[in-house]
Amino acid sequence: MEWESYYFLSKSQSLEIGFPSIRLTATHGTSLLTSAFSLPFSPLFRTSLNTHNSGKTRLLQLFSDPNQLFLVSILKFNKLIMQKHLFLGVEAIGQGAIDGGMSGVYSYPGTPSTEITEFIQENPLAEERNIHRTWTANEKTALETALGMSYAGKRAMSCMKHVGLNVAADVFINAAMTGVNGGLIVTVADDPSMHSSQNEQDSRFYGKFAMVPVLEPSSQQEAYDMARDGFALSELTKVPVMLRITTRLAHSRAGVARKDVLPENPLSMPANPRQFILLPAIARRKYKGLLESQNLFLKLSEESIYNRYEEGAEKSLGIIACGIAYNYLMEHYPNGTCPYPVVKISQYPLPENHINRMDQECDEILVLEEGAPMVEEMLKGFFAKGTPIKGRLDGTLPRDGELNPDLIAKALGKEMFSGYAIPEVVANRPPALCMGCGHQDAYVAMNEVLADYSKGRVFSDIGCYTLGALPPYETIFSCVDMGASITMAKGAADAGLIPAVAMIGDSTFAHSGITGLLDAVNEKSSITVVISDNESISMTGGQDSSAFGKIESICIGLGVDPAHIHTIVPLKKNHEEMVRLFREEFAYNGVSVIIPRRECIQRASSRKRNKG
Amino acid sequence: MKSDIILAGVGGQGILSIATALGEAALADNLLIKQAETHGMSQRGGAVYSHMRISDQPISSDLIPGGAADLILSVEPMESLRYLPYLSETGYLVTNITPFVNIPNYPDIEKVMEEIRKLPRFIAIDADTIAKEVGSTRASNMVMLGAASPFIDIEFSKIEDGIRTIFGRKGEAVVNMNLEALRRGRQFAEENK
Ligand SMILES: Cc1ncc(C[n+]2csc(CCOP(=O)(O)OP(=O)(O)O)c2C)c(N)n1
Ligand code: SF4
């Protein structure tokens, strides 16, 4: 039997447990979100009670701790209730945020974070509460808007993929300085092994850099709990809280038990009217405050229910397992059979109490973390004295790529049956542009004209059209970060590579292409910008593009000569016309914009399906 | 009870419909589930897979360890081979035999079948033809689920219920067609295992 959920009570208040709708009134106190202590406690009493919804008896036990706080836990009785919601990690976060009293989610899509916002967009309670949930132009505008909602006292979340936080880094770091009013959660989804990304940067470094608490769930249930209770943690610590997940947790399903739906915060102004003014004199004070708060953040980590020290008799090795790595470890030791002491970490800053204890008790320490060896580096230090630390830096685990149960088995010296080899006949099956996609027609026409020039003149960007780097097109020669096609083309033209061409999608243009185009217009650079407009954010599943219907007017507004802005439908029948346009504008000595526009066929068919 | 299943196919073939039906069945059977899916870039016609773990005991890892899968269930023959490192010594490979050719270097299908036949335990089934016979090639994934069902430790009636739940909205005719597809798949596997 497993204990299903824990509730923390302070003595004076009353408690209501929403899911599975047990009401325990006027016992002792309400939830103290991130916990104020850790297990185990001695049971105070046990009792049974009936749940309202199923009529099944559940066992309830109360524990007490020296601080006179009470912990209630409910014995898992009926797995069906436990599994009521089979949520993806991203869905669990969406539900948790709604149930946590969030008033607005502000996001720009990016795998593996996209479905958090999509879940909220389709959720009936979010609709009923009129929670803000439209996509923003990019991650910076998203997080800034969320901070504005927090300023006004309400709870907000901003979701993005890891590289999105690079875009929003300015506001993220400075929001740690201003602090929050309403709770603010920044949910960042990392993609180790780069399943759908340009790099595998580890967002925990940003959390450490900004000096804010970071939550890293090991399970879908924790993802739900952290999203729900993270707002209050943010309000308690008065800074934004980062919720960091990785691809596997984001896109894996498991049973999640919901808790009470909390009310939204009312509109309220910051108590200190200067809280958000980072003028140097004020900022210096704020920074000292942030530094002082580190003690509180550490204490909360040390006492967090998400972090714990698990006893083990075999002290030759101690294992520190962060986030989802904990599950991969436990895969090899079902039902608490791990012989080694384990520190489970799902809340940062690092809980020093648990780590110091491990350092004292164990001969060696193995660090398991998804992403970069952040914790490992911190423990190892520069001179690598003291307890030997094993992990990604000494080759016990690979330096890059995501973890899995096999890599961890190997690190523990476990022998496993390694399966059958992949036969040689198996060919790679890389992703490809869909048959009939408009980007293809643009590339075919472009290639015909580019044959007259030396190779390597087309800079591109991020989206479905990036697949134009692969055969049969091989048209483009860069894909770096959103918007870089236009600016890199300009830089290359400045260097003398004329003409230089930028190939960018409509959403990427709206995200970060506009400012670069303004630079090019101001300097009359010899570049041709191809905005391949499929009226959708397709790479991430067909969301609404914020530049929809506005691209020509944006370009004219930036000062592009209207005589050099052309729109064409990328279809075979218009091939000759497209070739003519490319030829003329490549030869033009100035900024020109060509907009091949045809709706993404996937988006068109899902639109028709939803209508039918 | 424990079933660790790798679902395999090509982005767009809808392997997740199999996972959904199985998930419903497992839930109805009071079992625990973890299921890792592929989202993102590879959905665009690339190789996609899902790790589905069903158990009556708590499940730790979202990913199945190598050499530990009880079953590889693939809706495309070449894709079935891609995940062989996951198959356990006693595991079954169940695959559709209709190739999905969207790459220029797709291997000779006979060579692919040869590799499949080398395995000690496999079911190679023409799910598309059977699906056509019961009414629509769209039911081919349910034929595949039926063909895999003898190797999954869930009551068959629960899997049927799963299909009723997920296709219920689409009316009785669709439900019945998919149930028939499921039964035909199972029958084939029973006769050929
Ligand atoms: C900073 C950043 N945010 C988000 C992403 C994820 N992302 C990659 S491509 C893409 C969509 C691009 O849409 P668009 O430019 O319209 O091209 P399409 O895929 O529709 O062809 C997104 C959101 C990213 N790679 N980087
Ligand atoms: S999803 Fe749309 S934009 Fe992407 S390749 Fe397919 S048709 Fe083209």
PDB file of C-alpha atoms in Angstrom, chain B residues 74-151:
ATOM      1  CA  SER B  74       4.623  -2.092 -34.632  1.00  0.00           C
ATOM      2  CA  VAL B  75       2.252  -0.860 -37.308  1.00  0.00           C
ATOM      3  CA  GLU B  76       5.099  -0.871 -39.860  1.00  0.00           C
ATOM      4  CA  PRO B  77       7.562  -3.714 -40.530  1.00  0.00           C
ATOM      5  CA  MET B  78      10.886  -1.840 -40.734  1.00  0.00           C
ATOM      6  CA  GLU B  79       9.975   0.198 -37.655  1.00  0.00           C
ATOM      7  CA  SER B  80       9.416  -3.020 -35.680  1.00  0.00           C
ATOM      8  CA  LEU B  81      13.124  -3.799 -36.028  1.00  0.00           C
ATOM      9  CA  ARG B  82      14.348  -0.388 -34.909  1.00  0.00           C
ATOM     10  CA  TYR B  83      13.436  -1.174 -31.292  1.00  0.00           C
ATOM     11  CA  LEU B  84      14.852  -4.705 -31.054  1.00  0.00           C
ATOM     12  CA  PRO B  85      17.396  -3.651 -28.399  1.00  0.00           C
ATOM     13  CA  TYR B  86      14.403  -3.254 -26.069  1.00  0.00           C
ATOM     14  CA  LEU B  87      12.973  -6.751 -26.621  1.00  0.00           C
ATOM     15  CA  SER B  88      13.425  -9.210 -23.772  1.00  0.00           C
ATOM     16  CA  GLU B  89      14.655 -12.755 -24.213  1.00  0.00           C
ATOM     17  CA  THR B  90      11.097 -14.012 -23.907  1.00  0.00           C
ATOM     18  CA  GLY B  91       9.417 -11.080 -25.653  1.00  0.00           C
ATOM     19  CA  TYR B  92       7.133 -11.129 -28.677  1.00  0.00           C
ATOM     20  CA  LEU B  93       7.355  -8.951 -31.765  1.00  0.00           C
ATOM     21  CA  VAL B  94       3.997  -8.251 -33.395  1.00  0.00           C
ATOM     22  CA  THR B  95       4.075  -6.270 -36.615  1.00  0.00           C
ATOM     23  CA  ASN B  96       1.983  -5.208 -39.555  1.00  0.00           C
ATOM     24  CA  ILE B  97       3.587  -6.285 -42.848  1.00  0.00           C
ATOM     25  CA  THR B  98       2.571  -3.298 -44.979  1.00  0.00           C
ATOM     26  CA  PRO B  99       5.572  -1.018 -45.487  1.00  0.00           C
ATOM     27  CA  PHE B 100       5.204   2.747 -45.190  1.00  0.00           C
ATOM     28  CA  VAL B 101       7.621   4.075 -47.772  1.00  0.00           C
ATOM     29  CA  ASN B 102       8.419   7.770 -47.361  1.00  0.00           C
ATOM     30  CA  ILE B 103      12.191   7.630 -47.725  1.00  0.00           C
ATOM     31  CA  PRO B 104      14.194   7.015 -50.897  1.00  0.00           C
ATOM     32  CA  ASN B 105      16.371   4.324 -49.312  1.00  0.00           C
ATOM     33  CA  TYR B 106      13.625   2.114 -47.908  1.00  0.00           C
ATOM     34  CA  PRO B 107      15.138  -1.390 -47.895  1.00  0.00           C
ATOM     35  CA  ASP B 108      13.924  -4.371 -49.883  1.00  0.00           C
ATOM     36  CA  ILE B 109      10.843  -5.536 -47.961  1.00  0.00           C
ATOM     37  CA  GLU B 110      11.882  -9.191 -48.309  1.00  0.00           C
ATOM     38  CA  LYS B 111      15.081  -8.414 -46.395  1.00  0.00           C
ATOM     39  CA  VAL B 112      13.044  -6.756 -43.685  1.00  0.00           C
ATOM     40  CA  MET B 113      10.740  -9.771 -43.416  1.00  0.00           C
ATOM     41  CA  GLU B 114      13.752 -12.065 -43.295  1.00  0.00           C
ATOM     42  CA  GLU B 115      15.023 -10.245 -40.227  1.00  0.00           C
ATOM     43  CA  ILE B 116      11.637 -10.466 -38.562  1.00  0.00           C
ATOM     44  CA  ARG B 117      11.453 -14.214 -39.221  1.00  0.00           C
ATOM     45  CA  LYS B 118      14.819 -14.700 -37.525  1.00  0.00           C
ATOM     46  CA  LEU B 119      13.233 -13.873 -34.165  1.00  0.00           C
ATOM     47  CA  PRO B 120      12.151 -16.725 -31.915  1.00  0.00           C
ATOM     48  CA  ARG B 121       8.685 -15.238 -31.297  1.00  0.00           C
ATOM     49  CA  PHE B 122       6.871 -13.015 -33.742  1.00  0.00           C
ATOM     50  CA  ILE B 123       3.523 -12.403 -35.404  1.00  0.00           C
ATOM     51  CA  ALA B 124       3.592 -10.791 -38.856  1.00  0.00           C
ATOM     52  CA  ILE B 125       0.111  -9.853 -39.902  1.00  0.00           C
ATOM     53  CA  ASP B 126      -1.448  -8.163 -42.925  1.00  0.00           C
ATOM     54  CA  ALA B 127      -3.501  -5.772 -40.835  1.00  0.00           C
ATOM     55  CA  ASP B 128      -4.476  -3.542 -43.736  1.00  0.00           C
ATOM     56  CA  THR B 129      -6.134  -6.354 -45.674  1.00  0.00           C
ATOM     57  CA  ILE B 130      -7.998  -7.601 -42.615  1.00  0.00           C
ATOM     58  CA  ALA B 131      -9.069  -4.047 -41.794  1.00  0.00           C
ATOM     59  CA  LYS B 132     -10.400  -3.621 -45.335  1.00  0.00           C
ATOM     60  CA  GLU B 133     -12.374  -6.841 -44.953  1.00  0.00           C
ATOM     61  CA  VAL B 134     -14.052  -5.612 -41.786  1.00  0.00           C
ATOM     62  CA  GLY B 135     -14.906  -2.262 -43.318  1.00  0.00           C
ATOM     63  CA  SER B 136     -12.067   0.267 -43.440  1.00  0.00           C
ATOM     64  CA  THR B 137      -8.272   0.395 -43.515  1.00  0.00           C
ATOM     65  CA  ARG B 138      -8.624   2.892 -40.661  1.00  0.00           C
ATOM     66  CA  ALA B 139      -9.329  -0.061 -38.361  1.00  0.00           C
ATOM     67  CA  SER B 140      -5.890  -1.508 -39.056  1.00  0.00           C
ATOM     68  CA  ASN B 141      -4.434  -0.260 -35.755  1.00  0.00           C
ATOM     69  CA  MET B 142      -7.169  -2.141 -33.894  1.00  0.00           C
ATOM     70  CA  VAL B 143      -6.335  -5.294 -35.870  1.00  0.00           C
ATOM     71  CA  MET B 144      -2.786  -4.816 -34.608  1.00  0.00           C
ATOM     72  CA  LEU B 145      -3.964  -4.385 -31.037  1.00  0.00           C
ATOM     73  CA  GLY B 146      -5.990  -7.573 -31.396  1.00  0.00           C
ATOM     74  CA  ALA B 147      -2.956  -9.420 -32.733  1.00  0.00           C
ATOM     75  CA  ALA B 148      -0.935  -8.268 -29.733  1.00  0.00           C
ATOM     76  CA  SER B 149      -3.657  -8.945 -27.162  1.00  0.00           C
ATOM     77  CA  PRO B 150      -2.741 -12.594 -26.443  1.00  0.00           C
ATOM     78  CA  PHE B 151       0.629 -11.351 -25.194  1.00  0.00           C
TER      79      PHE B 151
END
